[in-house]
PDB file of C-alpha atoms (C1' of nucleotides) in Angstrom:
ATOM      1  CA  UNK E   1      40.648 107.724 -50.160  1.00  0.00           C
ATOM      2  CA  UNK E   2      37.476 108.127 -52.124  1.00  0.00           C
ATOM      3  CA  UNK E   3      36.001 105.007 -53.622  1.00  0.00           C
ATOM      4  CA  UNK E   4      35.795 104.801 -57.373  1.00  0.00           C
ATOM      5  CA  UNK E   5      32.104 105.639 -57.202  1.00  0.00           C
ATOM      6  CA  UNK E   6      32.688 108.789 -55.182  1.00  0.00           C
ATOM      7  CA  UNK E   7      35.476 110.116 -57.355  1.00  0.00           C
ATOM      8  CA  UNK E   8      34.713 113.348 -59.141  1.00  0.00           C
ATOM      9  CA  UNK E   9      34.689 113.067 -62.903  1.00  0.00           C
ATOM     10  CA  UNK E  10      38.199 114.439 -63.219  1.00  0.00           C
ATOM     11  CA  UNK E  11      40.874 112.597 -65.184  1.00  0.00           C
ATOM     12  CA  UNK E  12      43.589 113.510 -62.703  1.00  0.00           C
ATOM     13  CA  UNK E  13      41.455 112.156 -59.860  1.00  0.00           C
ATOM     14  CA  UNK E  14      40.980 108.927 -61.773  1.00  0.00           C
ATOM     15  CA  UNK E  15      44.718 108.575 -62.151  1.00  0.00           C
ATOM     16  CA  UNK E  16      45.406 109.390 -58.515  1.00  0.00           C
ATOM     17  CA  UNK E  17      42.831 106.784 -57.560  1.00  0.00           C
ATOM     18  CA  UNK E  18      44.849 104.077 -59.278  1.00  0.00           C
ATOM     19  CA  UNK E  19      48.427 105.028 -58.538  1.00  0.00           C
ATOM     20  CA  UNK E  20      48.289 107.714 -55.875  1.00  0.00           C
ATOM     21  CA  UNK E  21      49.239 105.416 -53.046  1.00  0.00           C
ATOM     22  CA  UNK E  22      52.686 105.547 -51.623  1.00  0.00           C
ATOM     23  CA  UNK E  23      54.776 102.940 -53.380  1.00  0.00           C
ATOM     24  CA  UNK E  24      52.957 102.134 -56.589  1.00  0.00           C
ATOM     25  CA  UNK E  25      54.671 104.723 -58.721  1.00  0.00           C
ATOM     26  CA  UNK E  26      58.040 103.364 -57.679  1.00  0.00           C
ATOM     27  CA  UNK E  27      56.969  99.829 -58.513  1.00  0.00           C
ATOM     28  CA  UNK E  28      55.755 100.895 -61.936  1.00  0.00           C
ATOM     29  CA  UNK E  29      58.954 102.792 -62.510  1.00  0.00           C
ATOM     30  CA  UNK E  30      60.923  99.608 -61.911  1.00  0.00           C
ATOM     31  CA  UNK E  31      58.701  97.436 -64.039  1.00  0.00           C
ATOM     32  CA  UNK E  32      59.014  99.867 -66.933  1.00  0.00           C
ATOM     33  CA  UNK E  33      62.489  98.490 -67.475  1.00  0.00           C
ATOM     34  CA  UNK E  34      61.080  95.014 -67.910  1.00  0.00           C
ATOM     35  CA  UNK E  35      59.757  91.948 -66.144  1.00  0.00           C
ATOM     36  CA  UNK E  36      61.019  91.407 -62.620  1.00  0.00           C
ATOM     37  CA  UNK E  37      60.796  88.763 -59.954  1.00  0.00           C
ATOM     38  CA  UNK E  38      59.439  89.474 -56.512  1.00  0.00           C
ATOM     39  CA  UNK E  39      62.861  89.494 -54.902  1.00  0.00           C
ATOM     40  CA  UNK E  40      64.313  91.746 -57.574  1.00  0.00           C
ATOM     41  CA  UNK E  41      61.553  94.265 -57.058  1.00  0.00           C
ATOM     42  CA  UNK E  42      62.057  94.202 -53.331  1.00  0.00           C
ATOM     43  CA  UNK E  43      65.763  94.776 -53.728  1.00  0.00           C
ATOM     44  CA  UNK E  44      65.356  97.576 -56.219  1.00  0.00           C
ATOM     45  CA  UNK E  45      62.968  99.518 -53.993  1.00  0.00           C
ATOM     46  CA  UNK E  46      64.897 100.277 -50.817  1.00  0.00           C
ATOM     47  CA  UNK E  47      62.749 100.638 -47.740  1.00  0.00           C
ATOM     48  CA  UNK E  48      59.662  98.806 -48.930  1.00  0.00           C
ATOM     49  CA  UNK E  49      58.461  95.991 -46.688  1.00  0.00           C
ATOM     50  CA  UNK E  50      57.437  92.609 -47.966  1.00  0.00           C
ATOM     51  CA  UNK E  51      53.872  93.182 -46.858  1.00  0.00           C
ATOM     52  CA  UNK E  52      53.523  96.524 -48.575  1.00  0.00           C
ATOM     53  CA  UNK E  53      55.103  95.202 -51.749  1.00  0.00           C
ATOM     54  CA  UNK E  54      52.753  92.228 -51.808  1.00  0.00           C
ATOM     55  CA  UNK E  55      49.701  94.352 -51.067  1.00  0.00           C
ATOM     56  CA  UNK E  56      50.615  96.873 -53.736  1.00  0.00           C
ATOM     57  CA  UNK E  57      51.266  94.212 -56.347  1.00  0.00           C
ATOM     58  CA  UNK E  58      47.936  92.518 -55.666  1.00  0.00           C
ATOM     59  CA  UNK E  59      46.087  95.789 -55.857  1.00  0.00           C
ATOM     60  CA  UNK E  60      47.748  96.728 -59.125  1.00  0.00           C
ATOM     61  CA  UNK E  61      47.035  93.294 -60.509  1.00  0.00           C
ATOM     62  CA  UNK E  62      43.367  93.752 -59.614  1.00  0.00           C
ATOM     63  CA  UNK E  63      43.380  97.129 -61.313  1.00  0.00           C
ATOM     64  CA  UNK E  64      44.676  95.567 -64.502  1.00  0.00           C
ATOM     65  CA  UNK E  65      47.975  97.414 -64.478  1.00  0.00           C
ATOM     66  CA  UNK E  66      50.229  94.387 -64.412  1.00  0.00           C
ATOM     67  CA  UNK E  67      50.218  90.633 -64.574  1.00  0.00           C
ATOM     68  CA  UNK E  68      51.646  88.004 -62.267  1.00  0.00           C
ATOM     69  CA  UNK E  69      53.058  84.800 -63.600  1.00  0.00           C
ATOM     70  CA  UNK E  70      53.817  81.904 -61.286  1.00  0.00           C
ATOM     71  CA  UNK E  71      56.214  79.193 -62.385  1.00  0.00           C
ATOM     72  CA  UNK E  72      55.687  75.726 -60.926  1.00  0.00           C
ATOM     73  CA  UNK E  73      59.253  75.334 -59.814  1.00  0.00           C
ATOM     74  CA  UNK E  74      61.150  74.702 -56.610  1.00  0.00           C
ATOM     75  CA  UNK E  75      62.111  77.149 -55.330  1.00  0.00           C
ATOM     76  CA  UNK E  76      59.123  79.076 -56.639  1.00  0.00           C
ATOM     77  CA  UNK E  77      59.551  81.837 -59.173  1.00  0.00           C
ATOM     78  CA  UNK E  78      57.057  84.613 -59.693  1.00  0.00           C
ATOM     79  CA  UNK E  79      57.430  87.245 -62.356  1.00  0.00           C
ATOM     80  CA  UNK E  80      55.703  90.574 -62.583  1.00  0.00           C
ATOM     81  CA  UNK E  81      55.325  92.588 -65.729  1.00  0.00           C
ATOM     82  CA  UNK E  82      53.350  95.624 -66.759  1.00  0.00           C
ATOM     83  CA  UNK E  83      50.599  95.003 -69.225  1.00  0.00           C
ATOM     84  CA  UNK E  84      49.393  97.536 -71.761  1.00  0.00           C
ATOM     85  CA  UNK E  85      47.593  99.674 -69.221  1.00  0.00           C
ATOM     86  CA  UNK E  86      50.643  99.870 -67.023  1.00  0.00           C
ATOM     87  CA  UNK E  87      52.909 100.565 -69.971  1.00  0.00           C
ATOM     88  CA  UNK E  88      50.705 103.479 -70.922  1.00  0.00           C
ATOM     89  CA  UNK E  89      51.692 105.166 -67.683  1.00  0.00           C
ATOM     90  CA  UNK E  90      55.214 105.664 -68.936  1.00  0.00           C
ATOM     91  CA  UNK E  91      54.678 109.345 -69.801  1.00  0.00           C
ATOM     92  CA  UNK E  92      53.574 110.033 -66.233  1.00  0.00           C
ATOM     93  CA  UNK E  93      56.649 108.386 -64.779  1.00  0.00           C
ATOM     94  CA  UNK E  94      58.884 110.143 -67.282  1.00  0.00           C
ATOM     95  CA  UNK E  95      57.431 113.506 -66.346  1.00  0.00           C
ATOM     96  CA  UNK E  96      58.005 112.792 -62.676  1.00  0.00           C
ATOM     97  CA  UNK E  97      61.503 111.585 -63.377  1.00  0.00           C
ATOM     98  CA  UNK E  98      62.369 114.750 -65.244  1.00  0.00           C
ATOM     99  CA  UNK E  99      60.826 116.928 -62.602  1.00  0.00           C
ATOM    100  CA  UNK E 100      62.623 115.144 -59.789  1.00  0.00           C
ATOM    101  CA  UNK E 101      65.937 115.465 -61.562  1.00  0.00           C
ATOM    102  CA  UNK E 102      65.511 119.168 -62.181  1.00  0.00           C
ATOM    103  CA  UNK E 103      64.394 119.678 -58.596  1.00  0.00           C
ATOM    104  CA  UNK E 104      67.463 118.007 -57.153  1.00  0.00           C
ATOM    105  CA  UNK E 105      69.760 120.053 -59.340  1.00  0.00           C
ATOM    106  CA  UNK E 106      68.291 123.195 -57.823  1.00  0.00           C
ATOM    107  CA  UNK E 107      68.655 122.190 -54.183  1.00  0.00           C
TER     108      UNK E 107
ATOM    109  CA  UNK C   1      56.481 107.747 -45.675  1.00  0.00           C
ATOM    110  CA  UNK C   2      60.201 108.012 -45.815  1.00  0.00           C
ATOM    111  CA  UNK C   3      61.736 111.247 -44.660  1.00  0.00           C
ATOM    112  CA  UNK C   4      63.640 113.306 -47.169  1.00  0.00           C
ATOM    113  CA  UNK C   5      66.890 112.038 -45.727  1.00  0.00           C
ATOM    114  CA  UNK C   6      65.900 108.414 -46.109  1.00  0.00           C
ATOM    115  CA  UNK C   7      64.653 108.740 -49.656  1.00  0.00           C
ATOM    116  CA  UNK C   8      66.600 106.771 -52.209  1.00  0.00           C
ATOM    117  CA  UNK C   9      68.373 108.880 -54.777  1.00  0.00           C
ATOM    118  CA  UNK C  10      65.678 108.335 -57.354  1.00  0.00           C
ATOM    119  CA  UNK C  11      64.055 111.273 -59.127  1.00  0.00           C
ATOM    120  CA  UNK C  12      60.628 109.628 -59.075  1.00  0.00           C
ATOM    121  CA  UNK C  13      60.934 109.067 -55.336  1.00  0.00           C
ATOM    122  CA  UNK C  14      61.816 112.720 -54.881  1.00  0.00           C
ATOM    123  CA  UNK C  15      58.716 113.737 -56.771  1.00  0.00           C
ATOM    124  CA  UNK C  16      56.481 111.328 -54.890  1.00  0.00           C
ATOM    125  CA  UNK C  17      57.884 112.705 -51.665  1.00  0.00           C
ATOM    126  CA  UNK C  18      56.597 116.175 -52.513  1.00  0.00           C
ATOM    127  CA  UNK C  19      53.278 115.516 -54.178  1.00  0.00           C
ATOM    128  CA  UNK C  20      52.460 111.896 -53.532  1.00  0.00           C
ATOM    129  CA  UNK C  21      49.976 112.568 -50.784  1.00  0.00           C
ATOM    130  CA  UNK C  22      46.331 112.224 -51.454  1.00  0.00           C
ATOM    131  CA  UNK C  23      45.010 115.618 -52.433  1.00  0.00           C
ATOM    132  CA  UNK C  24      48.005 117.644 -53.493  1.00  0.00           C
ATOM    133  CA  UNK C  25      47.900 116.719 -57.146  1.00  0.00           C
ATOM    134  CA  UNK C  26      44.300 117.828 -57.339  1.00  0.00           C
ATOM    135  CA  UNK C  27      45.141 121.133 -55.684  1.00  0.00           C
ATOM    136  CA  UNK C  28      47.983 121.733 -58.101  1.00  0.00           C
ATOM    137  CA  UNK C  29      45.743 120.839 -60.990  1.00  0.00           C
ATOM    138  CA  UNK C  30      43.322 123.543 -59.925  1.00  0.00           C
ATOM    139  CA  UNK C  31      45.974 126.165 -59.328  1.00  0.00           C
ATOM    140  CA  UNK C  32      47.437 125.542 -62.769  1.00  0.00           C
ATOM    141  CA  UNK C  33      44.473 127.467 -64.159  1.00  0.00           C
ATOM    142  CA  UNK C  34      45.452 130.463 -62.064  1.00  0.00           C
ATOM    143  CA  UNK C  35      45.310 132.038 -58.638  1.00  0.00           C
ATOM    144  CA  UNK C  36      42.449 130.923 -56.450  1.00  0.00           C
ATOM    145  CA  UNK C  37      40.982 131.873 -53.112  1.00  0.00           C
ATOM    146  CA  UNK C  38      40.614 129.369 -50.312  1.00  0.00           C
ATOM    147  CA  UNK C  39      36.890 129.032 -50.815  1.00  0.00           C
ATOM    148  CA  UNK C  40      37.231 128.601 -54.558  1.00  0.00           C
ATOM    149  CA  UNK C  41      39.705 125.794 -54.094  1.00  0.00           C
ATOM    150  CA  UNK C  42      37.465 124.091 -51.596  1.00  0.00           C
ATOM    151  CA  UNK C  43      34.527 124.305 -53.957  1.00  0.00           C
ATOM    152  CA  UNK C  44      36.464 123.073 -56.951  1.00  0.00           C
ATOM    153  CA  UNK C  45      37.742 119.987 -55.149  1.00  0.00           C
ATOM    154  CA  UNK C  46      34.635 118.039 -54.145  1.00  0.00           C
ATOM    155  CA  UNK C  47      35.072 115.920 -51.050  1.00  0.00           C
ATOM    156  CA  UNK C  48      38.058 117.671 -49.537  1.00  0.00           C
ATOM    157  CA  UNK C  49      37.653 118.795 -45.940  1.00  0.00           C
ATOM    158  CA  UNK C  50      38.680 122.188 -44.697  1.00  0.00           C
ATOM    159  CA  UNK C  51      41.333 120.669 -42.462  1.00  0.00           C
ATOM    160  CA  UNK C  52      42.916 118.622 -45.194  1.00  0.00           C
ATOM    161  CA  UNK C  53      42.884 121.520 -47.613  1.00  0.00           C
ATOM    162  CA  UNK C  54      44.521 123.780 -45.048  1.00  0.00           C
ATOM    163  CA  UNK C  55      47.110 121.163 -44.094  1.00  0.00           C
ATOM    164  CA  UNK C  56      47.960 120.436 -47.715  1.00  0.00           C
ATOM    165  CA  UNK C  57      48.274 124.096 -48.606  1.00  0.00           C
ATOM    166  CA  UNK C  58      50.604 124.760 -45.665  1.00  0.00           C
ATOM    167  CA  UNK C  59      52.751 121.802 -46.542  1.00  0.00           C
ATOM    168  CA  UNK C  60      53.015 122.825 -50.167  1.00  0.00           C
ATOM    169  CA  UNK C  61      53.827 126.360 -49.112  1.00  0.00           C
ATOM    170  CA  UNK C  62      56.632 125.009 -46.934  1.00  0.00           C
ATOM    171  CA  UNK C  63      57.905 122.949 -49.840  1.00  0.00           C
ATOM    172  CA  UNK C  64      58.080 126.052 -51.986  1.00  0.00           C
ATOM    173  CA  UNK C  65      55.475 124.923 -54.465  1.00  0.00           C
ATOM    174  CA  UNK C  66      53.073 127.796 -54.008  1.00  0.00           C
ATOM    175  CA  UNK C  67      52.638 131.091 -52.258  1.00  0.00           C
ATOM    176  CA  UNK C  68      49.915 132.401 -49.983  1.00  0.00           C
ATOM    177  CA  UNK C  69      48.875 136.008 -50.054  1.00  0.00           C
ATOM    178  CA  UNK C  70      46.690 137.437 -47.317  1.00  0.00           C
ATOM    179  CA  UNK C  71      44.768 140.636 -47.924  1.00  0.00           C
ATOM    180  CA  UNK C  72      44.011 142.799 -44.907  1.00  0.00           C
ATOM    181  CA  UNK C  73      40.336 143.105 -45.660  1.00  0.00           C
ATOM    182  CA  UNK C  74      37.066 142.343 -43.967  1.00  0.00           C
ATOM    183  CA  UNK C  75      35.971 139.721 -44.724  1.00  0.00           C
ATOM    184  CA  UNK C  76      39.461 138.309 -45.154  1.00  0.00           C
ATOM    185  CA  UNK C  77      40.720 137.251 -48.546  1.00  0.00           C
ATOM    186  CA  UNK C  78      43.523 134.765 -49.079  1.00  0.00           C
ATOM    187  CA  UNK C  79      44.849 133.881 -52.476  1.00  0.00           C
ATOM    188  CA  UNK C  80      46.936 130.915 -53.427  1.00  0.00           C
ATOM    189  CA  UNK C  81      49.038 130.662 -56.525  1.00  0.00           C
ATOM    190  CA  UNK C  82      51.675 128.324 -57.815  1.00  0.00           C
ATOM    191  CA  UNK C  83      55.168 129.695 -57.981  1.00  0.00           C
ATOM    192  CA  UNK C  84      57.765 128.619 -60.479  1.00  0.00           C
ATOM    193  CA  UNK C  85      58.392 125.261 -58.847  1.00  0.00           C
ATOM    194  CA  UNK C  86      54.704 124.447 -58.820  1.00  0.00           C
ATOM    195  CA  UNK C  87      54.266 125.616 -62.380  1.00  0.00           C
ATOM    196  CA  UNK C  88      57.021 123.279 -63.470  1.00  0.00           C
ATOM    197  CA  UNK C  89      54.853 120.370 -62.442  1.00  0.00           C
ATOM    198  CA  UNK C  90      52.466 121.034 -65.293  1.00  0.00           C
ATOM    199  CA  UNK C  91      53.859 118.233 -67.477  1.00  0.00           C
ATOM    200  CA  UNK C  92      53.184 115.728 -64.706  1.00  0.00           C
ATOM    201  CA  UNK C  93      49.596 116.851 -64.305  1.00  0.00           C
ATOM    202  CA  UNK C  94      49.106 116.888 -68.057  1.00  0.00           C
ATOM    203  CA  UNK C  95      50.371 113.341 -68.363  1.00  0.00           C
ATOM    204  CA  UNK C  96      48.016 112.207 -65.619  1.00  0.00           C
ATOM    205  CA  UNK C  97      45.156 114.080 -67.209  1.00  0.00           C
ATOM    206  CA  UNK C  98      45.733 112.411 -70.541  1.00  0.00           C
ATOM    207  CA  UNK C  99      46.104 109.010 -68.982  1.00  0.00           C
ATOM    208  CA  UNK C 100      42.949 109.382 -66.907  1.00  0.00           C
ATOM    209  CA  UNK C 101      40.979 110.465 -69.939  1.00  0.00           C
ATOM    210  CA  UNK C 102      42.154 107.525 -72.014  1.00  0.00           C
ATOM    211  CA  UNK C 103      41.481 105.155 -69.143  1.00  0.00           C
ATOM    212  CA  UNK C 104      37.913 106.277 -68.746  1.00  0.00           C
ATOM    213  CA  UNK C 105      37.244 105.935 -72.434  1.00  0.00           C
ATOM    214  CA  UNK C 106      38.230 102.290 -72.225  1.00  0.00           C
ATOM    215  CA  UNK C 107      36.050 101.365 -69.275  1.00  0.00           C
TER     216      UNK C 107
ATOM    217  C1'  DC I   1      35.628 134.339 -45.270  1.00  0.00           C
ATOM    218  C1'  DT I   2      39.429 131.817 -43.746  1.00  0.00           C
ATOM    219  C1'  DG I   3      40.899 129.819 -40.813  1.00  0.00           C
ATOM    220  C1'  DT I   4      42.439 126.931 -35.777  1.00  0.00           C
ATOM    221  C1'  DA I   5      41.644 123.362 -32.253  1.00  0.00           C
ATOM    222  C1'  DT I   6      39.998 118.866 -30.924  1.00  0.00           C
ATOM    223  C1'  DC I   7      38.802 114.428 -31.105  1.00  0.00           C
ATOM    224  C1'  DC I   8      38.072 110.215 -33.330  1.00  0.00           C
ATOM    225  C1'  DA I   9      38.126 106.819 -37.200  1.00  0.00           C
ATOM    226  C1'  DA I  10      40.366 104.727 -41.026  1.00  0.00           C
ATOM    227  C1'  DA I  11      44.032 103.686 -43.852  1.00  0.00           C
ATOM    228  C1'  DG I  12      48.878 102.926 -44.492  1.00  0.00           C
ATOM    229  C1'  DA I  13      52.950 101.067 -43.046  1.00  0.00           C
ATOM    230  C1'  DG I  14      56.495  98.219 -40.324  1.00  0.00           C
ATOM    231  C1'  DA I  15      58.054  94.119 -37.673  1.00  0.00           C
ATOM    232  C1'  DT I  16      58.063  89.548 -36.794  1.00  0.00           C
ATOM    233  C1'  DA I  17      56.999  84.782 -37.225  1.00  0.00           C
ATOM    234  C1'  DC I  18      55.652  81.088 -39.961  1.00  0.00           C
ATOM    235  C1'  DT I  19      54.749  78.127 -44.567  1.00  0.00           C
ATOM    236  C1'  DG I  20      54.383  75.512 -49.283  1.00  0.00           C
TER     237       DG I  20
ATOM    238  C1'  DC Z   1      61.801  82.037 -52.988  1.00  0.00           C
ATOM    239  C1'  DA Z   2      57.709  84.141 -52.361  1.00  0.00           C
ATOM    240  C1'  DG Z   3      54.699  84.622 -49.898  1.00  0.00           C
ATOM    241  C1'  DT Z   4      50.613  84.711 -45.573  1.00  0.00           C
ATOM    242  C1'  DA Z   5      49.169  85.990 -40.853  1.00  0.00           C
ATOM    243  C1'  DT Z   6      49.229  88.948 -37.034  1.00  0.00           C
ATOM    244  C1'  DC Z   7      49.946  92.615 -34.286  1.00  0.00           C
ATOM    245  C1'  DT Z   8      51.152  97.391 -33.637  1.00  0.00           C
ATOM    246  C1'  DC Z   9      52.158 102.051 -34.613  1.00  0.00           C
ATOM    247  C1'  DT Z  10      51.841 106.083 -37.344  1.00  0.00           C
ATOM    248  C1'  DT Z  11      49.857 108.961 -40.586  1.00  0.00           C
ATOM    249  C1'  DT Z  12      46.039 110.711 -42.830  1.00  0.00           C
ATOM    250  C1'  DG Z  13      41.534 111.989 -43.052  1.00  0.00           C
ATOM    251  C1'  DG Z  14      36.825 113.514 -41.434  1.00  0.00           C
ATOM    252  C1'  DA Z  15      33.592 115.946 -38.240  1.00  0.00           C
ATOM    253  C1'  DT Z  16      32.484 119.428 -35.365  1.00  0.00           C
ATOM    254  C1'  DA Z  17      32.932 123.606 -32.859  1.00  0.00           C
ATOM    255  C1'  DC Z  18      34.723 127.958 -32.417  1.00  0.00           C
ATOM    256  C1'  DA Z  19      37.429 132.519 -33.613  1.00  0.00           C
ATOM    257  C1'  DG Z  20      39.610 136.812 -35.839  1.00  0.00           C
TER     258       DG Z  20
END
DNA sequence: CTGTATCCAAAGAGATACTG
DNA sequence: CAGTATCTCTTTGGATACAG
């Protein structure tokens, strides 16, 4: 993948840079319904490994898409929620959702 | 990446399956403005290698997103254009375009 | 001009074991 | 529960050379 510095000045490229990787769109899709714990996310995204989920969450946190809140409890509880930037991706997810639905109906 | 058979029955996952890979969204974005030749596409997508462009185009052709038309000329001319399925992705690209624009304005 | 064929490097992903 | 640490394996991507 191109680094942010190498990216052409194209809005679509900017977007792909942030959420083009494999699982992120699915994570965002799940968080759009509200805050979720790590285990809930893992369960709601069949096939994702713990490592990939963790890596993706960290990366999205760094990109300012969502926030991570750790509760000092035993057993530990960690909640993930989209912040404003992540929320603003809703139209993209909606468009993909609609497209995917239409596509499946034509198969 | 999951195979089509393994994909969960989620519309977003279906969409990601078809256009989630690195360069495809950028190719679609370019073809949305109309038919383009191989060389034009390559020039309009800075950083893409010939191999990756070829591979992506073949894959998208197989997925029924676009068509490839070869003209029996010398030098050869090959034109790529979105078909109906590809065209129907316009809302997704538009949403990403708008998001990317807004994002850059806030940096 | 529009490819194909190789080869190699890098990134992404999966499995397993272990920990506060 | 929610991770981290490794170790592999696969997939993707990039570079170069060559061809119809």
